[in-house]
């Protein structure tokens, strides 16, 4: 029985749809607003505003912030309590709240001056020990000290009676040499891993989008200064603490900072005193997981919340590994037993023979005999071999202590996505025009193979995957299959499928059919909508949609089935 389907108001024709399952979120009403602008005051402010009322209000806001919740009393940030006008005045920046993309931002000369005054937007690294200091630390471990002490005692025995203890020349050298060799191996492994890690971190310097002199530029995150106007999109890492003044369904992942598992919404306006609960603040180190926003940088480098937390933890000492703890405990037991035995034998020798030289020689020999000089070298070599085997599997071992700790694990709990797996999704099957197709050539895939990208139905899916998406590429000067995709894993999988099957150049298709309107995917609607300059029988614009099947089908009245467009029924 036919049933009338609800339609999107204000839209004449829904031409393309894609459905994918995502039904684990509660239903709520989608806010009606212009996604190009977001929720923001319809006024523009400039740095020229300098009135007494604004200064008084800012002072009152600062006083209020000082009495904020105890959880945030050590965090030096109050801008979330200020209005946009006050923030613009404080940082001498010009923004357009109604059309944030037309904001002036900072001048290039002004940004360069602030960069010199405040320094780069980077966290101060912890104080590093010199290579000599690190080697001395390795050398002065309890076991190595015991070996060195044993070697010295052997040479004392040699000095007491050189004629009868000539072999002690070699024994002392071996004991002391093993201690130094053990320290060299441990120091070299740690030094090598540190250099490798430092090289990896410097390979791809992070970049961000800023508006300066009404131009959207891509700059290194280290060059971002206080007052810069940032443009944040899904997949971007927030480079500094910033004040959000315009947003479109922006959600940020604060898990690395606050431990919150669910993405947090960010939008203009705020009623919370605690900066961690403020809805108009985005913090350095967090990740934009959906939507887009324009924001003013209010803290950089060590002044950010992340920088202040890093400063509080900078003095933490490195914990001792389980194996190091056990070895230290073993050395203390051996040293105690050896010392006690040496004293007993010295006392016995003096009582029986009353010969000091003979007794001390006997006692020292007994003490040295208790030292397992091969143990530290054996342990270090085994850990080094394990580290090399892990390196062959593309695992970077920062120091040998990491191998020790891994060997003591009985239960390992880890976040699978992006660690044990690659956080990548791929299209395996698609159903269109009444036919099931296999997107891959695996032996167990169900459906017909896709012989061409121009098959009716398949062509529409490829076009929707190409145009109706918010995935970004890290660069555009290399082939698409060599680029890194920044965005949602589901969307990235659709894009990979599209450029592998699409007839024509992927970049040219996007440039030819530009996007004129977009409603990003969100957990309330469970669909994404975009309008493109793509001519069809009823006009010059085409609306495309993708999302959860039940949500998309609710908005459709017809379906493409066996090359015919027929009414959609129950």
mmCIF file of N, CA, C and O in Angstrom, residues 480-536:
data_model
loop_
_atom_site.group_PDB
_atom_site.id
_atom_site.type_symbol
_atom_site.label_atom_id
_atom_site.label_comp_id
_atom_site.label_asym_id
_atom_site.label_seq_id
_atom_site.Cartn_x
_atom_site.Cartn_y
_atom_site.Cartn_z
ATOM 1 N N UNK A 480 45.949 10.632 -5.884
ATOM 2 C CA UNK A 480 45.009 10.486 -4.778
ATOM 3 C C UNK A 480 45.320 9.263 -3.924
ATOM 4 O O UNK A 480 45.194 9.299 -2.700
ATOM 5 N N UNK A 481 45.726 8.161 -4.540
ATOM 6 C CA UNK A 481 45.984 6.961 -3.752
ATOM 7 C C UNK A 481 47.220 7.094 -2.862
ATOM 8 O O UNK A 481 47.455 6.261 -1.993
ATOM 9 N N UNK A 482 48.013 8.160 -3.067
ATOM 10 C CA UNK A 482 49.177 8.415 -2.229
ATOM 11 C C UNK A 482 48.883 9.425 -1.127
ATOM 12 O O UNK A 482 49.736 9.682 -0.268
ATOM 13 N N UNK A 483 47.695 10.010 -1.124
ATOM 14 C CA UNK A 483 47.364 11.038 -0.142
ATOM 15 C C UNK A 483 46.798 10.416 1.130
ATOM 16 O O UNK A 483 46.263 9.315 1.119
ATOM 17 N N UNK A 484 46.917 11.178 2.207
ATOM 18 C CA UNK A 484 46.315 10.777 3.476
ATOM 19 C C UNK A 484 44.960 11.448 3.612
ATOM 20 O O UNK A 484 44.828 12.643 3.369
ATOM 21 N N UNK A 485 43.942 10.671 3.988
ATOM 22 C CA UNK A 485 42.589 11.190 4.137
ATOM 23 C C UNK A 485 42.363 11.614 5.575
ATOM 24 O O UNK A 485 42.656 10.859 6.505
ATOM 25 N N UNK A 486 41.839 12.819 5.757
ATOM 26 C CA UNK A 486 41.567 13.354 7.083
ATOM 27 C C UNK A 486 40.054 13.480 7.248
ATOM 28 O O UNK A 486 39.422 14.253 6.545
ATOM 29 N N UNK A 487 39.487 12.712 8.148
ATOM 30 C CA UNK A 487 38.048 12.780 8.354
ATOM 31 C C UNK A 487 37.502 11.489 8.923
ATOM 32 O O UNK A 487 38.248 10.608 9.372
ATOM 33 N N UNK A 488 36.199 11.370 8.914
ATOM 34 C CA UNK A 488 35.520 10.202 9.452
ATOM 35 C C UNK A 488 35.900 8.939 8.684
ATOM 36 O O UNK A 488 36.078 8.969 7.460
ATOM 37 N N UNK A 489 36.033 7.824 9.406
ATOM 38 C CA UNK A 489 36.467 6.573 8.777
ATOM 39 C C UNK A 489 35.462 6.081 7.744
ATOM 40 O O UNK A 489 35.852 5.550 6.694
ATOM 41 N N UNK A 490 34.155 6.239 8.011
ATOM 42 C CA UNK A 490 33.132 5.796 7.058
ATOM 43 C C UNK A 490 33.207 6.613 5.771
ATOM 44 O O UNK A 490 33.182 6.067 4.663
ATOM 45 N N UNK A 491 33.284 7.931 5.912
ATOM 46 C CA UNK A 491 33.392 8.791 4.737
ATOM 47 C C UNK A 491 34.668 8.504 3.965
ATOM 48 O O UNK A 491 34.665 8.489 2.725
ATOM 49 N N UNK A 492 35.761 8.281 4.673
ATOM 50 C CA UNK A 492 37.033 7.991 4.000
ATOM 51 C C UNK A 492 36.929 6.708 3.184
ATOM 52 O O UNK A 492 37.474 6.615 2.078
ATOM 53 N N UNK A 493 36.218 5.705 3.715
ATOM 54 C CA UNK A 493 36.021 4.472 2.967
ATOM 55 C C UNK A 493 35.224 4.692 1.697
ATOM 56 O O UNK A 493 35.542 4.126 0.637
ATOM 57 N N UNK A 494 34.184 5.531 1.749
ATOM 58 C CA UNK A 494 33.390 5.851 0.561
ATOM 59 C C UNK A 494 34.227 6.605 -0.467
ATOM 60 O O UNK A 494 34.112 6.372 -1.677
ATOM 61 N N UNK A 495 35.080 7.532 0.007
ATOM 62 C CA UNK A 495 35.926 8.298 -0.909
ATOM 63 C C UNK A 495 36.941 7.391 -1.596
ATOM 64 O O UNK A 495 37.184 7.504 -2.804
ATOM 65 N N UNK A 496 37.542 6.465 -0.838
ATOM 66 C CA UNK A 496 38.490 5.527 -1.459
ATOM 67 C C UNK A 496 37.796 4.695 -2.537
ATOM 68 O O UNK A 496 38.359 4.461 -3.610
ATOM 69 N N UNK A 497 36.603 4.235 -2.243
ATOM 70 C CA UNK A 497 35.858 3.465 -3.230
ATOM 71 C C UNK A 497 35.534 4.319 -4.458
ATOM 72 O O UNK A 497 35.636 3.855 -5.590
ATOM 73 N N UNK A 498 35.197 5.596 -4.237
ATOM 74 C CA UNK A 498 34.823 6.474 -5.348
ATOM 75 C C UNK A 498 35.996 6.733 -6.285
ATOM 76 O O UNK A 498 35.874 6.582 -7.511
ATOM 77 N N UNK A 499 37.146 7.115 -5.748
ATOM 78 C CA UNK A 499 38.243 7.446 -6.667
ATOM 79 C C UNK A 499 38.870 6.217 -7.315
ATOM 80 O O UNK A 499 39.581 6.305 -8.300
ATOM 81 N N UNK A 500 38.591 5.023 -6.757
ATOM 82 C CA UNK A 500 39.101 3.812 -7.401
ATOM 83 C C UNK A 500 38.213 3.354 -8.556
ATOM 84 O O UNK A 500 38.661 2.622 -9.440
ATOM 85 N N UNK A 501 36.930 3.800 -8.572
ATOM 86 C CA UNK A 501 35.984 3.340 -9.587
ATOM 87 C C UNK A 501 35.466 4.454 -10.480
ATOM 88 O O UNK A 501 34.894 4.178 -11.537
ATOM 89 N N UNK A 502 35.643 5.706 -10.068
ATOM 90 C CA UNK A 502 35.046 6.824 -10.778
ATOM 91 C C UNK A 502 35.635 6.981 -12.176
ATOM 92 O O UNK A 502 36.853 6.877 -12.367
ATOM 93 N N UNK A 503 34.757 7.238 -13.141
ATOM 94 C CA UNK A 503 35.207 7.526 -14.502
ATOM 95 C C UNK A 503 35.549 9.013 -14.586
ATOM 96 O O UNK A 503 34.687 9.869 -14.450
ATOM 97 N N UNK A 504 36.813 9.312 -14.783
ATOM 98 C CA UNK A 504 37.237 10.702 -14.794
ATOM 99 C C UNK A 504 38.088 11.010 -13.572
ATOM 100 O O UNK A 504 38.219 10.199 -12.643
ATOM 101 N N UNK A 505 38.689 12.202 -13.560
ATOM 102 C CA UNK A 505 39.577 12.613 -12.480
ATOM 103 C C UNK A 505 38.768 13.059 -11.256
ATOM 104 O O UNK A 505 37.838 13.850 -11.370
ATOM 105 N N UNK A 506 39.123 12.541 -10.100
ATOM 106 C CA UNK A 506 38.397 12.823 -8.864
ATOM 107 C C UNK A 506 38.414 14.317 -8.540
ATOM 108 O O UNK A 506 37.383 14.913 -8.223
ATOM 109 N N UNK A 507 39.588 14.944 -8.614
ATOM 110 C CA UNK A 507 39.709 16.367 -8.300
ATOM 111 C C UNK A 507 38.917 17.225 -9.281
ATOM 112 O O UNK A 507 38.306 18.228 -8.895
ATOM 113 N N UNK A 508 38.923 16.835 -10.566
ATOM 114 C CA UNK A 508 38.196 17.612 -11.572
ATOM 115 C C UNK A 508 36.687 17.537 -11.350
ATOM 116 O O UNK A 508 35.969 18.529 -11.548
ATOM 117 N N UNK A 509 36.191 16.369 -10.938
ATOM 118 C CA UNK A 509 34.765 16.228 -10.671
ATOM 119 C C UNK A 509 34.349 17.144 -9.524
ATOM 120 O O UNK A 509 33.323 17.829 -9.587
ATOM 121 N N UNK A 510 35.152 17.197 -8.465
ATOM 122 C CA UNK A 510 34.834 18.074 -7.340
ATOM 123 C C UNK A 510 34.907 19.537 -7.738
ATOM 124 O O UNK A 510 34.100 20.352 -7.301
ATOM 125 N N UNK A 511 35.888 19.898 -8.561
ATOM 126 C CA UNK A 511 36.025 21.291 -8.992
ATOM 127 C C UNK A 511 34.904 21.695 -9.946
ATOM 128 O O UNK A 511 34.443 22.843 -9.929
ATOM 129 N N UNK A 512 34.456 20.760 -10.780
ATOM 130 C CA UNK A 512 33.417 21.062 -11.759
ATOM 131 C C UNK A 512 32.053 21.240 -11.107
ATOM 132 O O UNK A 512 31.273 22.099 -11.511
ATOM 133 N N UNK A 513 31.774 20.437 -10.078
ATOM 134 C CA UNK A 513 30.472 20.492 -9.414
ATOM 135 C C UNK A 513 30.679 21.016 -7.991
ATOM 136 O O UNK A 513 30.653 20.248 -7.019
ATOM 137 N N UNK A 514 30.892 22.299 -7.865
ATOM 138 C CA UNK A 514 31.223 22.894 -6.584
ATOM 139 C C UNK A 514 30.039 22.824 -5.620
ATOM 140 O O UNK A 514 28.876 22.810 -6.018
ATOM 141 N N UNK A 515 30.374 22.807 -4.337
ATOM 142 C CA UNK A 515 29.366 22.733 -3.284
ATOM 143 C C UNK A 515 28.894 24.144 -2.943
ATOM 144 O O UNK A 515 29.691 25.044 -2.691
ATOM 145 N N UNK A 516 27.567 24.343 -2.902
ATOM 146 C CA UNK A 516 27.019 25.658 -2.579
ATOM 147 C C UNK A 516 26.314 25.669 -1.227
ATOM 148 O O UNK A 516 26.027 26.735 -0.684
ATOM 149 N N UNK A 517 26.029 24.502 -0.670
ATOM 150 C CA UNK A 517 25.354 24.431 0.629
ATOM 151 C C UNK A 517 25.642 23.061 1.247
ATOM 152 O O UNK A 517 25.795 22.069 0.534
ATOM 153 N N UNK A 518 25.706 23.030 2.585
ATOM 154 C CA UNK A 518 26.013 21.771 3.246
ATOM 155 C C UNK A 518 25.427 21.748 4.648
ATOM 156 O O UNK A 518 25.438 22.754 5.365
ATOM 157 N N UNK A 519 24.877 20.612 5.027
ATOM 158 C CA UNK A 519 24.531 20.320 6.416
ATOM 159 C C UNK A 519 25.370 19.112 6.816
ATOM 160 O O UNK A 519 25.146 18.000 6.324
ATOM 161 N N UNK A 520 26.380 19.304 7.679
ATOM 162 C CA UNK A 520 27.282 18.190 8.014
ATOM 163 C C UNK A 520 26.544 17.067 8.736
ATOM 164 O O UNK A 520 25.473 17.274 9.329
ATOM 165 N N UNK A 521 27.117 15.891 8.691
ATOM 166 C CA UNK A 521 26.564 14.745 9.422
ATOM 167 C C UNK A 521 26.644 15.029 10.917
ATOM 168 O O UNK A 521 27.613 15.577 11.416
ATOM 169 N N UNK A 522 25.597 14.676 11.645
ATOM 170 C CA UNK A 522 25.614 14.801 13.099
ATOM 171 C C UNK A 522 24.817 13.665 13.700
ATOM 172 O O UNK A 522 24.041 12.982 13.026
ATOM 173 N N UNK A 523 25.001 13.470 14.989
ATOM 174 C CA UNK A 523 24.398 12.317 15.657
ATOM 175 C C UNK A 523 22.890 12.434 15.794
ATOM 176 O O UNK A 523 22.216 11.434 16.048
ATOM 177 N N UNK A 524 22.339 13.637 15.653
ATOM 178 C CA UNK A 524 20.890 13.804 15.768
ATOM 179 C C UNK A 524 20.188 13.394 14.477
ATOM 180 O O UNK A 524 19.239 12.612 14.487
ATOM 181 N N UNK A 525 20.645 13.929 13.342
ATOM 182 C CA UNK A 525 20.004 13.617 12.057
ATOM 183 C C UNK A 525 20.443 12.282 11.483
ATOM 184 O O UNK A 525 19.685 11.599 10.818
ATOM 185 N N UNK A 526 21.713 11.954 11.694
ATOM 186 C CA UNK A 526 22.313 10.735 11.132
ATOM 187 C C UNK A 526 22.338 10.763 9.608
ATOM 188 O O UNK A 526 22.250 9.732 8.962
ATOM 189 N N UNK A 527 22.428 11.938 9.035
ATOM 190 C CA UNK A 527 22.634 12.064 7.597
ATOM 191 C C UNK A 527 23.412 13.333 7.310
ATOM 192 O O UNK A 527 23.476 14.236 8.137
ATOM 193 N N UNK A 528 24.023 13.364 6.123
ATOM 194 C CA UNK A 528 24.707 14.561 5.633
ATOM 195 C C UNK A 528 24.045 14.984 4.332
ATOM 196 O O UNK A 528 23.670 14.138 3.510
ATOM 197 N N UNK A 529 23.904 16.285 4.137
ATOM 198 C CA UNK A 529 23.241 16.825 2.961
ATOM 199 C C UNK A 529 24.127 17.891 2.331
ATOM 200 O O UNK A 529 24.741 18.696 3.039
ATOM 201 N N UNK A 530 24.209 17.906 1.003
ATOM 202 C CA UNK A 530 24.951 18.950 0.297
ATOM 203 C C UNK A 530 24.260 19.253 -1.032
ATOM 204 O O UNK A 530 23.617 18.387 -1.624
ATOM 205 N N UNK A 531 24.390 20.497 -1.465
ATOM 206 C CA UNK A 531 23.820 20.943 -2.740
ATOM 207 C C UNK A 531 24.975 21.362 -3.643
ATOM 208 O O UNK A 531 25.867 22.108 -3.216
ATOM 209 N N UNK A 532 24.938 20.898 -4.901
ATOM 210 C CA UNK A 532 26.054 21.130 -5.831
ATOM 211 C C UNK A 532 25.560 21.709 -7.156
ATOM 212 O O UNK A 532 24.387 21.551 -7.520
ATOM 213 N N UNK A 533 26.480 22.344 -7.834
ATOM 214 C CA UNK A 533 26.194 22.861 -9.176
ATOM 215 C C UNK A 533 26.267 21.709 -10.168
ATOM 216 O O UNK A 533 27.271 21.504 -10.852
ATOM 217 N N UNK A 534 25.197 20.954 -10.230
ATOM 218 C CA UNK A 534 25.095 19.795 -11.108
ATOM 219 C C UNK A 534 23.725 19.841 -11.776
ATOM 220 O O UNK A 534 22.691 19.649 -11.141
ATOM 221 N N UNK A 535 23.723 20.123 -13.054
ATOM 222 C CA UNK A 535 22.473 20.327 -13.795
ATOM 223 C C UNK A 535 21.709 19.021 -13.990
ATOM 224 O O UNK A 535 22.305 17.980 -14.269
ATOM 225 N N UNK A 536 20.383 19.089 -13.826
ATOM 226 C CA UNK A 536 19.505 17.954 -14.118
ATOM 227 C C UNK A 536 18.257 18.485 -14.813
ATOM 228 O O UNK A 536 18.170 19.673 -15.136
#
